[in-house]
Each structure stands twice: as C-alpha cells, then as structure tokens.
Protein backbone atom coordinates (compact mmCIF):
# COMPACT_ATOMS: atom_id res chain seq x y z
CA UNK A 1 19.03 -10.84 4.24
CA UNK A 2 15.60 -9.24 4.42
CA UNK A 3 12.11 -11.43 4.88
CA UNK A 4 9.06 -9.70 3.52
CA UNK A 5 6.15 -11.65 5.33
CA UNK A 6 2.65 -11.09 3.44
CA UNK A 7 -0.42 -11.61 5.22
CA UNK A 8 -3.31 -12.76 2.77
CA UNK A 9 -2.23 -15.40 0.08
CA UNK A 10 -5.43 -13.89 -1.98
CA UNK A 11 -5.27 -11.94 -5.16
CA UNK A 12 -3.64 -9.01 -3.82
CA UNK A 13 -1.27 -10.85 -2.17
CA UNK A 14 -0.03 -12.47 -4.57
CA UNK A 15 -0.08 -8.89 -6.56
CA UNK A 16 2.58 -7.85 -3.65
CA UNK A 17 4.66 -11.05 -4.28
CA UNK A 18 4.89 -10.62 -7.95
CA UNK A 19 6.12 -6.25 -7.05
CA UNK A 20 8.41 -7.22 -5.09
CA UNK A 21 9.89 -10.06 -6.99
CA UNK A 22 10.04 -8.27 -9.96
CA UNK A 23 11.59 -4.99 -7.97
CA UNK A 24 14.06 -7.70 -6.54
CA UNK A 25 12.82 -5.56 -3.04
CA UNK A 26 13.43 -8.44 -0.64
CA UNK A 27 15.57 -11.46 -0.62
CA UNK A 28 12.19 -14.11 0.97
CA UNK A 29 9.10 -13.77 0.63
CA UNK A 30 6.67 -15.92 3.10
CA UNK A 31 2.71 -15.88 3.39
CA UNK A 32 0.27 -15.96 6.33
CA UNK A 33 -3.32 -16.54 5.66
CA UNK A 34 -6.53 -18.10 7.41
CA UNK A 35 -7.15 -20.02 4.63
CA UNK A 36 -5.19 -21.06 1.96
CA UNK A 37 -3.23 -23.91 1.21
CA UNK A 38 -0.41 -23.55 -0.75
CA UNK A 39 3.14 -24.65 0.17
CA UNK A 40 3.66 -20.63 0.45
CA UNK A 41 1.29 -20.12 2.85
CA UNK A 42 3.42 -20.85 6.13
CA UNK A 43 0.97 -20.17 8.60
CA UNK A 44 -2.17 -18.15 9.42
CA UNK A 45 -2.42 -14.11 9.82
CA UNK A 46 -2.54 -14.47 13.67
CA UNK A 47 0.85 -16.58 13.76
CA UNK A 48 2.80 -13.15 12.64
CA UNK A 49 4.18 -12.28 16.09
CA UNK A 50 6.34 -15.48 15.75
CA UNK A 51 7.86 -13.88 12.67
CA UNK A 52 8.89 -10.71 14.23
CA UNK A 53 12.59 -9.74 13.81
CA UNK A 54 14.98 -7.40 12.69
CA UNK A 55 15.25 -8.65 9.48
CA UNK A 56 11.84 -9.22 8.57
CA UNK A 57 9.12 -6.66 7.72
CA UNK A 58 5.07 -6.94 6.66
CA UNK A 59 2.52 -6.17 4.61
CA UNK A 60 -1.29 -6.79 5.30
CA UNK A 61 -2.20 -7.52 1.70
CA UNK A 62 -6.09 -7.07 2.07
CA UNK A 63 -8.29 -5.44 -0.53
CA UNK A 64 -10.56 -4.91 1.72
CA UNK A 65 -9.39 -1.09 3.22
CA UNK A 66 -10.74 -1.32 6.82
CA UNK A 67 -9.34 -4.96 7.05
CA UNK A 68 -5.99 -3.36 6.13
CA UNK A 69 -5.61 -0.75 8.15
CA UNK A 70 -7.10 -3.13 11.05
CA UNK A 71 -4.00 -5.36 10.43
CA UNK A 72 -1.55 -2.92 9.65
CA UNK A 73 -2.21 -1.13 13.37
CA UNK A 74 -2.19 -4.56 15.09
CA UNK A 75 1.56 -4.82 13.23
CA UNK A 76 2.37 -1.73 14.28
CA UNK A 77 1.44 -1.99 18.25
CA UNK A 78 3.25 -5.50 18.32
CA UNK A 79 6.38 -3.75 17.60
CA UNK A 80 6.71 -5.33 13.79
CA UNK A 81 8.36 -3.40 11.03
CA UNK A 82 5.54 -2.62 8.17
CA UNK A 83 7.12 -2.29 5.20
CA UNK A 84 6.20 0.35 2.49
CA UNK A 85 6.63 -0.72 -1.05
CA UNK A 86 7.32 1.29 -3.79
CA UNK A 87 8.42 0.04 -7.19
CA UNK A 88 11.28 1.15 -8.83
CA UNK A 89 9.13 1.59 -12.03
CA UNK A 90 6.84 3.87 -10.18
CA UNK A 91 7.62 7.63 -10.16
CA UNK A 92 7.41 9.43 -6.63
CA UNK A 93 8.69 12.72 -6.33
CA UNK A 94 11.06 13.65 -3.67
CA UNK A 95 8.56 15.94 -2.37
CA UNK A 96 5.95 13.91 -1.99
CA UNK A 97 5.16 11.79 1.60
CA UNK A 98 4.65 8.48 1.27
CA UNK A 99 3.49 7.00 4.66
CA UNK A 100 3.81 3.54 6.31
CA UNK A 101 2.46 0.82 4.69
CA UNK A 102 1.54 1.77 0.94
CA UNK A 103 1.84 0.33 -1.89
CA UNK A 104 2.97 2.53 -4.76
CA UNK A 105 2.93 0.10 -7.83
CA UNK A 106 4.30 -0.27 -10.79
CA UNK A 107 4.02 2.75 -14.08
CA UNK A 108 1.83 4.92 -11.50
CA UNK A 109 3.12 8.64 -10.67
CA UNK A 110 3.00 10.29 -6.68
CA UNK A 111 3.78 14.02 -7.93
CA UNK A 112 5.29 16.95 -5.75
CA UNK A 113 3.78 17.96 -2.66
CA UNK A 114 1.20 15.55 -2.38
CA UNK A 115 0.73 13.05 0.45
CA UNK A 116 0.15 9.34 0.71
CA UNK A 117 -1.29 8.62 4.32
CA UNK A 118 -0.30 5.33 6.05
CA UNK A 119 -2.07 1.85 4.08
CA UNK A 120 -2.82 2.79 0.62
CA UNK A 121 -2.32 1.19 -2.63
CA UNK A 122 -1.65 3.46 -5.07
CA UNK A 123 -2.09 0.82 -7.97
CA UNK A 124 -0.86 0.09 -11.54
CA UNK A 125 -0.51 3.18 -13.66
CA UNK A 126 -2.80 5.55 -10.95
CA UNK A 127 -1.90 9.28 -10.61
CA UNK A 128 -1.72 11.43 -8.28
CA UNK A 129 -1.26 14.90 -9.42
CA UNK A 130 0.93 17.60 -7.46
CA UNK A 131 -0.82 19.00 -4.21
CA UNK A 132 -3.27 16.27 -3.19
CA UNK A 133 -3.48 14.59 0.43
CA UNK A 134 -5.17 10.71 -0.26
CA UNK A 135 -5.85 9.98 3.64
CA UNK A 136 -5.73 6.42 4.71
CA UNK A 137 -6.45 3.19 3.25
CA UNK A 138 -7.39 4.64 0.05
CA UNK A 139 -7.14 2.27 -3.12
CA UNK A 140 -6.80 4.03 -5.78
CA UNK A 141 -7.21 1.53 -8.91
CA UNK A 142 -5.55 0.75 -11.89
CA UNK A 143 -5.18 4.26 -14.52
CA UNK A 144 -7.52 6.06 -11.89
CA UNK A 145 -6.36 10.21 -11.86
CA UNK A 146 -6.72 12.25 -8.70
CA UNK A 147 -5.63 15.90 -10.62
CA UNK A 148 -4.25 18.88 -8.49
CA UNK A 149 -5.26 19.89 -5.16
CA UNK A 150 -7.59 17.05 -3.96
CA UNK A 151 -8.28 15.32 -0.37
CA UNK A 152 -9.47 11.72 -0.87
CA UNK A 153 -11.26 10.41 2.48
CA UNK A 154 -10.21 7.95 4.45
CA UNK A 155 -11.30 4.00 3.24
CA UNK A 156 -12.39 5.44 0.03
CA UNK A 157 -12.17 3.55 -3.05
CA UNK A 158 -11.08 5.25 -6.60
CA UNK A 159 -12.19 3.00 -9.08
CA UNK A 160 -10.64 1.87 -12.13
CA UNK A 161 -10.21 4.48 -14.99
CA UNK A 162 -12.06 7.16 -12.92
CA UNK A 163 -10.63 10.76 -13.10
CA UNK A 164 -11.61 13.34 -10.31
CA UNK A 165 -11.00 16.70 -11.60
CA UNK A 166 -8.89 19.30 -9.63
CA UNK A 167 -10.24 20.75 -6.95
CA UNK A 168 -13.24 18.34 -6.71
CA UNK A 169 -12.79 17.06 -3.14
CA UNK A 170 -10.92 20.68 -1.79
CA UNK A 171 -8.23 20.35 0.66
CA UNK A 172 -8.95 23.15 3.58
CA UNK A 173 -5.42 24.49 2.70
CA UNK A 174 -2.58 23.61 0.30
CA UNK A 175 -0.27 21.08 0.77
C-alpha cells in the first residue's frame, strides 16, 4: 500500500491531492503543514522524518519555487523517497527526462528530447515543445507554451497563457 505524504495543506496542496486522487496514484494521502487545521493535516512540515518508510513517498507542495526546492533537498538528504507525479492524462514522451520531484499535470504535453529538472510543476494544459531543458523549480502555469529549443532558468516563473517563442532563451547546445 503506498502513502503519499504532502507537505503544505495550501492551494497547491490540495491541487496535488485532487491529481493524485483522480490518477488513483497512491492508495493514502496525509498532509503536513505549519498551519492549518483540518482533520487532514496530521502534523506540521518539520514532523516528516517520523513518516519516513518504504512505503511512503513526498511531495513539498509549495508555490513558492525556492521554498520547494528548499524542502524537496531537506527530503532528499534525510533519506525520504520524493515522489514525482505525473498524470496519466498528461502526455510525456518517452524521450523526454522528467526529474525528481515534478509535477506534470493533467492535459499538459513534455515532448521528445526535452528535460524537466528536479521540482517543477509543469501545470494544467502547459507545453513543452521538443528540445527544451526547463532547469529547476520552474512553474510553468496553466496553457503557458515553451516552443522548441528553449532553456528556462532556474526558479523562474512562466505565467499563465504566456508563449515564449523558439529559440528565445537558447540552449548552448541541443538537447
């Protein structure tokens, strides 16, 4: 039986809940956060290491992409599993890379050769054309388009809508 445990009961957290229940991805779900109350919430963000198992992976479900990545390298050096989720309504290519702890959403598209770095959330109906590195913690917001042969920085945010045009933000060599 696998245990996804969330870290942040806030709006993006719950986001994560409602993925994975609706890709049937794990069998529990649980929530740690600082604040909330809410029968869900079983304990705050720094109570995770009680939670670690074999069974059991996370997700730091922060907007916020340097709080993120913050939390999802603290998971990683306390030995937790960090789960990557990826929506069975989502298309990913099987060449793509899709690194350790993204989020690839529902109706968006990961095309060939291109590379998700570790923490992003590729969100609800975003694309990322063929050949395009998005480095870490990038959000990349709802119906956003990153066309062919892009590099994203690192932290960036993509904002809703927004299209970057190919070869806009050059890679130094292809994919």
């Amino acid at each position: 039986m696998s245990k996804l445990v969330i870290l942040g009961f806030g709006g993006f957290g719950k986001t994560i809940e409602d993925v994975v229940l609706s890709g049937k991805l794990y069998d529990e779900i649980l929530f740690l956060d600082d604040n909330a109350k809410d029968n869900k919430v079983v304990g705050s963000c720094s109570d995770f290491k009680n939670f670690i198992n074999t069974d059991t992976f996370f997700y730091p479900a922060f907007g916020n992409n340097n709080l993120r990545i913050e939390w999802l390298n603290m998971l990683i050096c306390a030995g937790a599993q960090v789960a990557t989720i990826v929506h069975p309504q989502s298309y990913v290519s099987a060449n793509a890379i899709i690194e350790t702890g993204c989020a690839i959403l529902p109706n968006s598209t990961v095309n060939t050769s291109s590379i998700i770095k570790k923490g992003c959330i590729v969100n609800f109906g975003a694309v990322v054309d063929h050949d395009c590195v998005i480095e870490k913690g990038v959000h990349l917001c709802p119906n956003c388009v990153i066309k062919a042969y892009n590099k994203i920085s690192p932290m960036c945010k993509v904002e809703a809508g927004k299209v970057i045009l190919n070869n806009t933000f050059k890679l130094e060599k292809k994919v």
